[in-house]
PDB file of C-alpha atoms in Angstrom:
ATOM      1  CA  UNK A   1      51.560  19.830  -4.096  1.00 45.00           C
ATOM      2  CA  UNK A   2      48.071  20.613  -5.447  1.00 49.00           C
ATOM      3  CA  UNK A   3      47.872  23.229  -8.157  1.00 49.00           C
ATOM      4  CA  UNK A   4      45.145  25.860  -8.235  1.00 51.00           C
ATOM      5  CA  UNK A   5      43.433  24.059 -11.128  1.00 54.00           C
ATOM      6  CA  UNK A   6      43.419  20.711  -9.283  1.00 60.00           C
ATOM      7  CA  UNK A   7      42.129  22.329  -6.112  1.00 78.00           C
ATOM      8  CA  UNK A   8      39.349  24.074  -8.098  1.00 89.00           C
ATOM      9  CA  UNK A   9      38.434  21.483 -10.747  1.00 93.00           C
ATOM     10  CA  UNK A  10      35.196  23.233 -11.769  1.00 97.00           C
ATOM     11  CA  UNK A  11      36.887  26.449 -12.890  1.00 96.00           C
ATOM     12  CA  UNK A  12      35.215  27.478 -16.145  1.00 96.00           C
ATOM     13  CA  UNK A  13      31.995  25.598 -15.321  1.00 98.00           C
ATOM     14  CA  UNK A  14      28.731  27.556 -15.139  1.00 98.00           C
ATOM     15  CA  UNK A  15      25.968  26.414 -12.801  1.00 98.00           C
ATOM     16  CA  UNK A  16      22.474  27.865 -12.474  1.00 98.00           C
ATOM     17  CA  UNK A  17      20.493  26.981  -9.360  1.00 98.00           C
ATOM     18  CA  UNK A  18      16.786  27.326  -8.621  1.00 98.00           C
ATOM     19  CA  UNK A  19      17.150  25.456  -5.321  1.00 98.00           C
ATOM     20  CA  UNK A  20      15.944  27.184  -2.149  1.00 96.00           C
ATOM     21  CA  UNK A  21      16.253  26.625   1.616  1.00 95.00           C
ATOM     22  CA  UNK A  22      19.228  24.498   2.728  1.00 97.00           C
ATOM     23  CA  UNK A  23      20.265  21.429   0.680  1.00 97.00           C
ATOM     24  CA  UNK A  24      20.495  23.188  -2.708  1.00 97.00           C
ATOM     25  CA  UNK A  25      22.320  26.302  -1.522  1.00 98.00           C
ATOM     26  CA  UNK A  26      24.679  24.160   0.594  1.00 98.00           C
ATOM     27  CA  UNK A  27      25.473  22.052  -2.474  1.00 98.00           C
ATOM     28  CA  UNK A  28      25.962  25.204  -4.545  1.00 98.00           C
ATOM     29  CA  UNK A  29      28.342  26.565  -1.909  1.00 98.00           C
ATOM     30  CA  UNK A  30      30.499  23.441  -2.301  1.00 97.00           C
ATOM     31  CA  UNK A  31      30.419  23.652  -6.089  1.00 98.00           C
ATOM     32  CA  UNK A  32      31.440  27.320  -5.945  1.00 98.00           C
ATOM     33  CA  UNK A  33      34.324  26.344  -3.663  1.00 97.00           C
ATOM     34  CA  UNK A  34      35.443  23.930  -6.405  1.00 97.00           C
ATOM     35  CA  UNK A  35      35.664  26.827  -8.842  1.00 97.00           C
ATOM     36  CA  UNK A  36      32.259  26.812 -10.546  1.00 98.00           C
ATOM     37  CA  UNK A  37      30.716  30.122 -11.562  1.00 98.00           C
ATOM     38  CA  UNK A  38      27.357  29.951  -9.799  1.00 98.00           C
ATOM     39  CA  UNK A  39      24.142  31.864 -10.386  1.00 98.00           C
ATOM     40  CA  UNK A  40      21.210  31.503  -7.981  1.00 98.00           C
ATOM     41  CA  UNK A  41      17.752  32.374  -9.364  1.00 98.00           C
ATOM     42  CA  UNK A  42      15.224  33.201  -6.650  1.00 97.00           C
ATOM     43  CA  UNK A  43      11.550  34.137  -6.878  1.00 95.00           C
ATOM     44  CA  UNK A  44      10.719  37.774  -6.145  1.00 93.00           C
ATOM     45  CA  UNK A  45      11.001  38.572  -2.450  1.00 90.00           C
ATOM     46  CA  UNK A  46       8.362  40.273  -0.274  1.00 88.00           C
ATOM     47  CA  UNK A  47       9.591  43.840  -0.772  1.00 80.00           C
ATOM     48  CA  UNK A  48      12.701  45.555   0.554  1.00 76.00           C
ATOM     49  CA  UNK A  49      14.377  46.286   3.868  1.00 73.00           C
ATOM     50  CA  UNK A  50      14.393  49.740   5.482  1.00 71.00           C
ATOM     51  CA  UNK A  51      17.740  50.381   3.791  1.00 76.00           C
ATOM     52  CA  UNK A  52      16.283  49.551   0.405  1.00 73.00           C
ATOM     53  CA  UNK A  53      17.929  46.154  -0.005  1.00 79.00           C
ATOM     54  CA  UNK A  54      15.620  43.618  -1.721  1.00 80.00           C
ATOM     55  CA  UNK A  55      14.427  40.913   0.652  1.00 88.00           C
ATOM     56  CA  UNK A  56      15.449  37.459  -0.493  1.00 93.00           C
ATOM     57  CA  UNK A  57      12.882  35.296  -2.216  1.00 92.00           C
ATOM     58  CA  UNK A  58      14.483  32.272  -0.544  1.00 93.00           C
ATOM     59  CA  UNK A  59      12.834  31.505   2.824  1.00 92.00           C
ATOM     60  CA  UNK A  60      16.304  30.892   4.321  1.00 92.00           C
ATOM     61  CA  UNK A  61      17.206  34.482   3.466  1.00 92.00           C
ATOM     62  CA  UNK A  62      14.217  35.654   5.474  1.00 92.00           C
ATOM     63  CA  UNK A  63      14.471  33.568   8.654  1.00 91.00           C
ATOM     64  CA  UNK A  64      18.251  33.123   8.945  1.00 93.00           C
ATOM     65  CA  UNK A  65      20.168  35.775   7.037  1.00 92.00           C
ATOM     66  CA  UNK A  66      23.440  34.673   8.657  1.00 94.00           C
ATOM     67  CA  UNK A  67      23.327  31.129   7.273  1.00 96.00           C
ATOM     68  CA  UNK A  68      22.014  32.433   3.951  1.00 95.00           C
ATOM     69  CA  UNK A  69      24.875  34.928   3.639  1.00 95.00           C
ATOM     70  CA  UNK A  70      27.536  32.282   4.268  1.00 96.00           C
ATOM     71  CA  UNK A  71      26.105  29.944   1.647  1.00 96.00           C
ATOM     72  CA  UNK A  72      25.797  32.663  -0.995  1.00 97.00           C
ATOM     73  CA  UNK A  73      29.113  34.444  -0.416  1.00 96.00           C
ATOM     74  CA  UNK A  74      30.519  33.313  -3.785  1.00 96.00           C
ATOM     75  CA  UNK A  75      27.187  33.071  -5.622  1.00 97.00           C
ATOM     76  CA  UNK A  76      25.539  35.711  -7.822  1.00 97.00           C
ATOM     77  CA  UNK A  77      21.844  36.010  -6.915  1.00 96.00           C
ATOM     78  CA  UNK A  78      19.075  37.417  -9.100  1.00 96.00           C
ATOM     79  CA  UNK A  79      15.299  37.458  -8.693  1.00 96.00           C
ATOM     80  CA  UNK A  80      13.068  36.227 -11.538  1.00 96.00           C
ATOM     81  CA  UNK A  81       9.375  35.462 -11.706  1.00 96.00           C
ATOM     82  CA  UNK A  82       9.425  32.188 -13.608  1.00 96.00           C
ATOM     83  CA  UNK A  83       5.637  32.259 -13.932  1.00 94.00           C
ATOM     84  CA  UNK A  84       5.985  35.100 -16.436  1.00 96.00           C
ATOM     85  CA  UNK A  85       7.219  35.005 -20.040  1.00 96.00           C
ATOM     86  CA  UNK A  86       9.859  37.592 -19.236  1.00 97.00           C
ATOM     87  CA  UNK A  87      11.238  35.546 -16.354  1.00 97.00           C
ATOM     88  CA  UNK A  88      11.234  32.373 -18.437  1.00 96.00           C
ATOM     89  CA  UNK A  89      13.033  34.136 -21.290  1.00 97.00           C
ATOM     90  CA  UNK A  90      15.754  35.488 -18.995  1.00 97.00           C
ATOM     91  CA  UNK A  91      16.262  32.065 -17.421  1.00 98.00           C
ATOM     92  CA  UNK A  92      16.531  30.518 -20.894  1.00 97.00           C
ATOM     93  CA  UNK A  93      19.321  32.956 -21.761  1.00 97.00           C
ATOM     94  CA  UNK A  94      21.201  31.912 -18.629  1.00 98.00           C
ATOM     95  CA  UNK A  95      20.700  28.209 -19.353  1.00 98.00           C
ATOM     96  CA  UNK A  96      22.127  28.610 -22.852  1.00 97.00           C
ATOM     97  CA  UNK A  97      25.454  29.529 -21.218  1.00 96.00           C
ATOM     98  CA  UNK A  98      25.225  27.082 -18.316  1.00 98.00           C
ATOM     99  CA  UNK A  99      26.640  23.584 -17.936  1.00 98.00           C
ATOM    100  CA  UNK A 100      24.322  22.423 -15.169  1.00 98.00           C
ATOM    101  CA  UNK A 101      20.961  23.293 -13.616  1.00 98.00           C
ATOM    102  CA  UNK A 102      20.357  22.524  -9.926  1.00 98.00           C
ATOM    103  CA  UNK A 103      16.755  22.391  -8.679  1.00 98.00           C
ATOM    104  CA  UNK A 104      14.837  21.463  -5.541  1.00 97.00           C
ATOM    105  CA  UNK A 105      11.241  21.844  -6.767  1.00 96.00           C
ATOM    106  CA  UNK A 106       8.820  18.962  -6.772  1.00 95.00           C
ATOM    107  CA  UNK A 107       8.708  17.282 -10.202  1.00 95.00           C
ATOM    108  CA  UNK A 108       5.132  18.457 -10.750  1.00 95.00           C
ATOM    109  CA  UNK A 109       6.195  22.069 -10.194  1.00 96.00           C
ATOM    110  CA  UNK A 110       9.090  21.703 -12.656  1.00 96.00           C
ATOM    111  CA  UNK A 111       6.696  20.302 -15.263  1.00 96.00           C
ATOM    112  CA  UNK A 112       4.337  23.257 -14.859  1.00 96.00           C
ATOM    113  CA  UNK A 113       7.264  25.621 -15.429  1.00 95.00           C
ATOM    114  CA  UNK A 114       8.507  23.674 -18.443  1.00 95.00           C
ATOM    115  CA  UNK A 115      11.705  22.838 -16.572  1.00 97.00           C
ATOM    116  CA  UNK A 116      11.368  19.073 -16.312  1.00 96.00           C
ATOM    117  CA  UNK A 117      14.225  17.021 -17.740  1.00 97.00           C
ATOM    118  CA  UNK A 118      12.266  15.810 -20.777  1.00 96.00           C
ATOM    119  CA  UNK A 119      11.514  19.400 -21.825  1.00 96.00           C
ATOM    120  CA  UNK A 120      14.925  20.806 -20.947  1.00 96.00           C
ATOM    121  CA  UNK A 121      16.943  18.322 -22.956  1.00 94.00           C
ATOM    122  CA  UNK A 122      14.987  19.183 -26.094  1.00 95.00           C
ATOM    123  CA  UNK A 123      15.889  22.874 -25.792  1.00 94.00           C
ATOM    124  CA  UNK A 124      19.285  22.619 -24.091  1.00 96.00           C
ATOM    125  CA  UNK A 125      20.984  19.446 -25.267  1.00 94.00           C
ATOM    126  CA  UNK A 126      24.275  20.429 -23.642  1.00 96.00           C
ATOM    127  CA  UNK A 127      22.766  21.108 -20.202  1.00 98.00           C
ATOM    128  CA  UNK A 128      22.994  18.659 -17.314  1.00 98.00           C
ATOM    129  CA  UNK A 129      20.515  18.675 -14.443  1.00 98.00           C
ATOM    130  CA  UNK A 130      20.582  17.655 -10.782  1.00 98.00           C
ATOM    131  CA  UNK A 131      17.200  17.478  -9.061  1.00 98.00           C
ATOM    132  CA  UNK A 132      16.999  17.448  -5.271  1.00 98.00           C
ATOM    133  CA  UNK A 133      13.723  15.822  -4.221  1.00 97.00           C
ATOM    134  CA  UNK A 134      12.311  14.610  -0.930  1.00 96.00           C
ATOM    135  CA  UNK A 135      11.903  10.944  -1.822  1.00 96.00           C
ATOM    136  CA  UNK A 136      12.713   8.940  -4.953  1.00 94.00           C
ATOM    137  CA  UNK A 137      10.484   7.690  -7.729  1.00 91.00           C
ATOM    138  CA  UNK A 138       6.726   7.923  -7.321  1.00 91.00           C
ATOM    139  CA  UNK A 139       7.154   9.553  -3.897  1.00 93.00           C
ATOM    140  CA  UNK A 140       9.034  12.565  -5.267  1.00 93.00           C
ATOM    141  CA  UNK A 141       5.990  14.844  -4.981  1.00 93.00           C
ATOM    142  CA  UNK A 142       5.264  13.925  -1.348  1.00 93.00           C
ATOM    143  CA  UNK A 143       5.745  16.725   1.218  1.00 93.00           C
ATOM    144  CA  UNK A 144       8.521  16.246   3.740  1.00 94.00           C
ATOM    145  CA  UNK A 145      11.462  17.807   5.525  1.00 95.00           C
ATOM    146  CA  UNK A 146      14.721  16.826   7.192  1.00 97.00           C
ATOM    147  CA  UNK A 147      12.957  15.702  10.371  1.00 97.00           C
ATOM    148  CA  UNK A 148      10.494  13.409   8.599  1.00 97.00           C
ATOM    149  CA  UNK A 149      13.225  11.768   6.518  1.00 97.00           C
ATOM    150  CA  UNK A 150      15.368  11.164   9.596  1.00 97.00           C
ATOM    151  CA  UNK A 151      12.375   9.735  11.452  1.00 97.00           C
ATOM    152  CA  UNK A 152      11.613   7.400   8.553  1.00 96.00           C
ATOM    153  CA  UNK A 153      15.236   6.212   8.546  1.00 97.00           C
ATOM    154  CA  UNK A 154      15.124   5.438  12.268  1.00 95.00           C
ATOM    155  CA  UNK A 155      17.385   8.335  13.297  1.00 96.00           C
ATOM    156  CA  UNK A 156      14.869  10.061  15.617  1.00 95.00           C
ATOM    157  CA  UNK A 157      14.936   7.921  18.727  1.00 89.00           C
ATOM    158  CA  UNK A 158      13.187  10.115  21.304  1.00 91.00           C
ATOM    159  CA  UNK A 159      11.255  13.362  21.488  1.00 95.00           C
ATOM    160  CA  UNK A 160      14.334  15.590  21.199  1.00 94.00           C
ATOM    161  CA  UNK A 161      15.111  17.114  17.810  1.00 96.00           C
ATOM    162  CA  UNK A 162      18.347  15.918  16.140  1.00 95.00           C
ATOM    163  CA  UNK A 163      21.251  18.294  16.869  1.00 94.00           C
ATOM    164  CA  UNK A 164      21.661  19.283  13.206  1.00 96.00           C
ATOM    165  CA  UNK A 165      19.952  18.921   9.828  1.00 97.00           C
ATOM    166  CA  UNK A 166      21.533  15.638   8.895  1.00 97.00           C
ATOM    167  CA  UNK A 167      19.430  14.677   5.862  1.00 98.00           C
ATOM    168  CA  UNK A 168      19.667  18.163   4.363  1.00 98.00           C
ATOM    169  CA  UNK A 169      23.441  18.365   4.720  1.00 98.00           C
ATOM    170  CA  UNK A 170      24.023  14.791   3.564  1.00 98.00           C
ATOM    171  CA  UNK A 171      21.699  15.547   0.645  1.00 98.00           C
ATOM    172  CA  UNK A 172      23.833  18.588  -0.194  1.00 98.00           C
ATOM    173  CA  UNK A 173      26.942  16.403  -0.292  1.00 98.00           C
ATOM    174  CA  UNK A 174      25.175  13.855  -2.484  1.00 98.00           C
ATOM    175  CA  UNK A 175      23.926  16.638  -4.788  1.00 98.00           C
ATOM    176  CA  UNK A 176      27.436  18.036  -5.244  1.00 98.00           C
ATOM    177  CA  UNK A 177      28.663  14.492  -5.904  1.00 98.00           C
ATOM    178  CA  UNK A 178      25.856  14.012  -8.456  1.00 98.00           C
ATOM    179  CA  UNK A 179      26.810  17.305 -10.124  1.00 98.00           C
ATOM    180  CA  UNK A 180      30.411  16.178 -10.499  1.00 98.00           C
ATOM    181  CA  UNK A 181      29.276  12.834 -11.916  1.00 98.00           C
ATOM    182  CA  UNK A 182      26.895  14.477 -14.407  1.00 98.00           C
ATOM    183  CA  UNK A 183      29.459  17.029 -15.548  1.00 98.00           C
ATOM    184  CA  UNK A 184      32.144  14.388 -16.071  1.00 97.00           C
ATOM    185  CA  UNK A 185      29.828  12.191 -18.125  1.00 97.00           C
ATOM    186  CA  UNK A 186      28.551  15.183 -20.104  1.00 97.00           C
ATOM    187  CA  UNK A 187      32.078  16.166 -21.040  1.00 96.00           C
ATOM    188  CA  UNK A 188      32.816  12.622 -22.161  1.00 96.00           C
ATOM    189  CA  UNK A 189      29.614  12.163 -24.179  1.00 96.00           C
ATOM    190  CA  UNK A 190      28.876  15.711 -25.338  1.00 94.00           C
ATOM    191  CA  UNK A 191      25.309  15.396 -24.054  1.00 96.00           C
ATOM    192  CA  UNK A 192      23.721  16.727 -20.889  1.00 97.00           C
ATOM    193  CA  UNK A 193      23.117  14.244 -18.082  1.00 98.00           C
ATOM    194  CA  UNK A 194      20.346  13.930 -15.496  1.00 98.00           C
ATOM    195  CA  UNK A 195      20.670  12.976 -11.828  1.00 98.00           C
ATOM    196  CA  UNK A 196      18.101  12.899  -9.035  1.00 97.00           C
ATOM    197  CA  UNK A 197      19.073  13.080  -5.351  1.00 98.00           C
ATOM    198  CA  UNK A 198      16.484  12.190  -2.696  1.00 98.00           C
ATOM    199  CA  UNK A 199      16.849  13.529   0.846  1.00 98.00           C
ATOM    200  CA  UNK A 200      15.187  10.374   2.172  1.00 98.00           C
ATOM    201  CA  UNK A 201      17.949   8.367   0.489  1.00 98.00           C
ATOM    202  CA  UNK A 202      20.536  10.622   2.135  1.00 98.00           C
ATOM    203  CA  UNK A 203      18.953   9.854   5.516  1.00 98.00           C
ATOM    204  CA  UNK A 204      18.976   6.135   4.716  1.00 98.00           C
ATOM    205  CA  UNK A 205      22.687   6.365   3.833  1.00 98.00           C
ATOM    206  CA  UNK A 206      23.445   8.012   7.166  1.00 97.00           C
ATOM    207  CA  UNK A 207      21.340   5.360   8.920  1.00 97.00           C
ATOM    208  CA  UNK A 208      23.285   2.400   7.510  1.00 98.00           C
ATOM    209  CA  UNK A 209      25.474   1.937  10.641  1.00 97.00           C
ATOM    210  CA  UNK A 210      22.282   1.750  12.703  1.00 95.00           C
ATOM    211  CA  UNK A 211      20.674  -0.609  10.178  1.00 95.00           C
ATOM    212  CA  UNK A 212      23.730  -2.850  10.495  1.00 96.00           C
ATOM    213  CA  UNK A 213      23.365  -2.750  14.289  1.00 96.00           C
ATOM    214  CA  UNK A 214      26.591  -0.856  14.966  1.00 96.00           C
ATOM    215  CA  UNK A 215      24.916   2.063  16.754  1.00 95.00           C
ATOM    216  CA  UNK A 216      22.126   0.172  18.495  1.00 95.00           C
ATOM    217  CA  UNK A 217      22.541  -0.065  22.307  1.00 94.00           C
ATOM    218  CA  UNK A 218      23.884  -3.586  21.783  1.00 95.00           C
ATOM    219  CA  UNK A 219      26.414  -2.400  19.184  1.00 96.00           C
ATOM    220  CA  UNK A 220      30.087  -1.623  19.679  1.00 95.00           C
ATOM    221  CA  UNK A 221      29.605   2.075  18.928  1.00 97.00           C
ATOM    222  CA  UNK A 222      26.086   2.268  20.364  1.00 96.00           C
ATOM    223  CA  UNK A 223      27.069   1.993  24.020  1.00 95.00           C
ATOM    224  CA  UNK A 224      27.879  -1.673  24.554  1.00 97.00           C
ATOM    225  CA  UNK A 225      31.650  -1.047  24.515  1.00 98.00           C
ATOM    226  CA  UNK A 226      32.825   0.591  27.749  1.00 98.00           C
ATOM    227  CA  UNK A 227      35.463   2.547  25.854  1.00 98.00           C
ATOM    228  CA  UNK A 228      32.981   4.162  23.461  1.00 98.00           C
ATOM    229  CA  UNK A 229      30.509   6.085  25.592  1.00 98.00           C
ATOM    230  CA  UNK A 230      29.731   9.463  27.124  1.00 98.00           C
ATOM    231  CA  UNK A 231      30.261   9.580  30.886  1.00 98.00           C
ATOM    232  CA  UNK A 232      29.637  12.184  33.551  1.00 98.00           C
ATOM    233  CA  UNK A 233      32.719  13.645  35.214  1.00 98.00           C
ATOM    234  CA  UNK A 234      33.205  16.009  38.172  1.00 97.00           C
ATOM    235  CA  UNK A 235      32.508  19.199  36.241  1.00 97.00           C
ATOM    236  CA  UNK A 236      30.892  18.070  33.012  1.00 97.00           C
ATOM    237  CA  UNK A 237      30.983  15.113  30.636  1.00 98.00           C
ATOM    238  CA  UNK A 238      33.574  13.172  28.708  1.00 98.00           C
ATOM    239  CA  UNK A 239      33.120  11.502  25.313  1.00 98.00           C
ATOM    240  CA  UNK A 240      35.520   8.559  25.187  1.00 98.00           C
ATOM    241  CA  UNK A 241      36.268   6.766  21.910  1.00 98.00           C
ATOM    242  CA  UNK A 242      38.805   4.147  23.021  1.00 97.00           C
ATOM    243  CA  UNK A 243      37.461   1.499  20.665  1.00 96.00           C
ATOM    244  CA  UNK A 244      40.553  -0.200  19.229  1.00 96.00           C
ATOM    245  CA  UNK A 245      42.333  -2.685  21.550  1.00 96.00           C
ATOM    246  CA  UNK A 246      45.397  -0.475  22.131  1.00 97.00           C
ATOM    247  CA  UNK A 247      43.187   2.498  23.058  1.00 97.00           C
ATOM    248  CA  UNK A 248      41.051   0.294  25.309  1.00 97.00           C
ATOM    249  CA  UNK A 249      44.191  -0.952  27.085  1.00 97.00           C
ATOM    250  CA  UNK A 250      45.334   2.633  27.660  1.00 97.00           C
ATOM    251  CA  UNK A 251      41.919   3.611  29.038  1.00 98.00           C
ATOM    252  CA  UNK A 252      41.707   0.611  31.355  1.00 98.00           C
ATOM    253  CA  UNK A 253      45.238   1.297  32.627  1.00 97.00           C
ATOM    254  CA  UNK A 254      44.412   4.974  33.308  1.00 97.00           C
ATOM    255  CA  UNK A 255      41.259   3.887  35.156  1.00 97.00           C
ATOM    256  CA  UNK A 256      43.196   1.366  37.242  1.00 96.00           C
ATOM    257  CA  UNK A 257      41.496  -1.664  35.698  1.00 97.00           C
ATOM    258  CA  UNK A 258      43.116  -4.967  34.664  1.00 96.00           C
ATOM    259  CA  UNK A 259      44.375  -5.167  31.094  1.00 95.00           C
ATOM    260  CA  UNK A 260      41.374  -6.124  28.982  1.00 95.00           C
ATOM    261  CA  UNK A 261      40.996  -8.887  26.459  1.00 95.00           C
ATOM    262  CA  UNK A 262      38.672  -8.369  23.468  1.00 94.00           C
ATOM    263  CA  UNK A 263      35.554  -9.276  25.475  1.00 96.00           C
ATOM    264  CA  UNK A 264      36.256  -7.303  28.673  1.00 97.00           C
ATOM    265  CA  UNK A 265      35.127  -3.856  27.377  1.00 97.00           C
ATOM    266  CA  UNK A 266      31.652  -5.307  26.664  1.00 98.00           C
ATOM    267  CA  UNK A 267      31.053  -6.413  30.246  1.00 97.00           C
ATOM    268  CA  UNK A 268      28.547  -4.317  32.243  1.00 97.00           C
ATOM    269  CA  UNK A 269      31.081  -4.220  35.093  1.00 97.00           C
ATOM    270  CA  UNK A 270      33.567  -2.442  32.825  1.00 97.00           C
ATOM    271  CA  UNK A 271      31.050   0.293  31.969  1.00 97.00           C
ATOM    272  CA  UNK A 272      30.207   0.694  35.662  1.00 98.00           C
ATOM    273  CA  UNK A 273      33.882   0.881  36.658  1.00 98.00           C
ATOM    274  CA  UNK A 274      34.786   3.508  34.061  1.00 98.00           C
ATOM    275  CA  UNK A 275      31.674   5.517  34.925  1.00 98.00           C
ATOM    276  CA  UNK A 276      32.710   5.543  38.584  1.00 98.00           C
ATOM    277  CA  UNK A 277      36.302   6.470  37.663  1.00 98.00           C
ATOM    278  CA  UNK A 278      35.230   9.327  35.394  1.00 98.00           C
ATOM    279  CA  UNK A 279      33.125  10.826  38.186  1.00 98.00           C
ATOM    280  CA  UNK A 280      36.299  11.262  40.262  1.00 97.00           C
ATOM    281  CA  UNK A 281      38.031  13.349  37.565  1.00 98.00           C
ATOM    282  CA  UNK A 282      37.683  16.934  36.399  1.00 98.00           C
ATOM    283  CA  UNK A 283      37.727  17.843  32.737  1.00 98.00           C
ATOM    284  CA  UNK A 284      41.246  19.198  33.113  1.00 98.00           C
ATOM    285  CA  UNK A 285      42.454  15.969  34.699  1.00 98.00           C
ATOM    286  CA  UNK A 286      40.858  13.894  31.940  1.00 98.00           C
ATOM    287  CA  UNK A 287      42.419  16.070  29.251  1.00 97.00           C
ATOM    288  CA  UNK A 288      45.826  15.591  30.879  1.00 97.00           C
ATOM    289  CA  UNK A 289      45.363  11.822  31.097  1.00 96.00           C
ATOM    290  CA  UNK A 290      44.354  11.726  27.439  1.00 97.00           C
ATOM    291  CA  UNK A 291      47.546  13.487  26.403  1.00 96.00           C
ATOM    292  CA  UNK A 292      49.700  11.361  28.706  1.00 96.00           C
ATOM    293  CA  UNK A 293      48.255   7.967  27.746  1.00 96.00           C
ATOM    294  CA  UNK A 294      47.181   8.640  24.122  1.00 96.00           C
ATOM    295  CA  UNK A 295      43.470   8.146  24.786  1.00 98.00           C
ATOM    296  CA  UNK A 296      40.948   9.561  22.298  1.00 98.00           C
ATOM    297  CA  UNK A 297      38.505  11.563  24.378  1.00 98.00           C
ATOM    298  CA  UNK A 298      36.892  14.989  24.416  1.00 98.00           C
ATOM    299  CA  UNK A 299      35.570  16.695  27.527  1.00 98.00           C
ATOM    300  CA  UNK A 300      32.344  18.661  27.499  1.00 97.00           C
ATOM    301  CA  UNK A 301      30.662  21.108  29.838  1.00 94.00           C
ATOM    302  CA  UNK A 302      27.411  20.181  31.505  1.00 83.00           C
TER     303      UNK A 302
END
């Protein structure tokens, strides 16, 4: 049974974040869930609401207060103007007590603020740093967003937008992983550590199955396997994931098809037969068949 300390391994750790929008705050939310004491420093917002509450200086807090509120539930937020001496001095006081700084500024912007790694480690030898950037190396100052990184990685295949912000959320996971790595090494060495996480690299990581060919139309999980596809049914759709041989056998039996060998699910006739079978079933009937025959599927509305 996990103890509270093992479930919250960052208890006693202090993290300061300057990261705005989605990847940084999402990473900070995960680090707070692991027990870290988190402070978010935002630029001054554009005034106050009618009730007198300061408007967030984070764009996410202005265009989606719901998402912003969830991510900052366990995070203390203050507003500082880091372009002023007063703001810089207050941040320095916070960094003296912090174990890690999380940023999402372009490297050139960090340098202008005196917050680049080379400068920080001279003043705060104990402090570790995780930088979230758009692309690695010399491309770190290039403009970009989730959509452009996904497109570059080959994950935008039509004109429809992806259903979620994949690069941003994968980047948040990689940033929290980088924070754990930096903190562990800092504790072992006694010196602050530096990590850089690129959102384009997060998109490339997510794209690896496609790069390997697995999710191309000719791949087993790209549509070539009759048991791993989305089909229309009488009153909606059904996502079937009967990939392993025992699941494929159960699906073929439920559809009234001969028991398949390893090659049978890849035949066009198999896809056509299961598509025709699915069209004769309602979502309720498919759900019942899944429970009866142990078939991994999920029905969807139109």
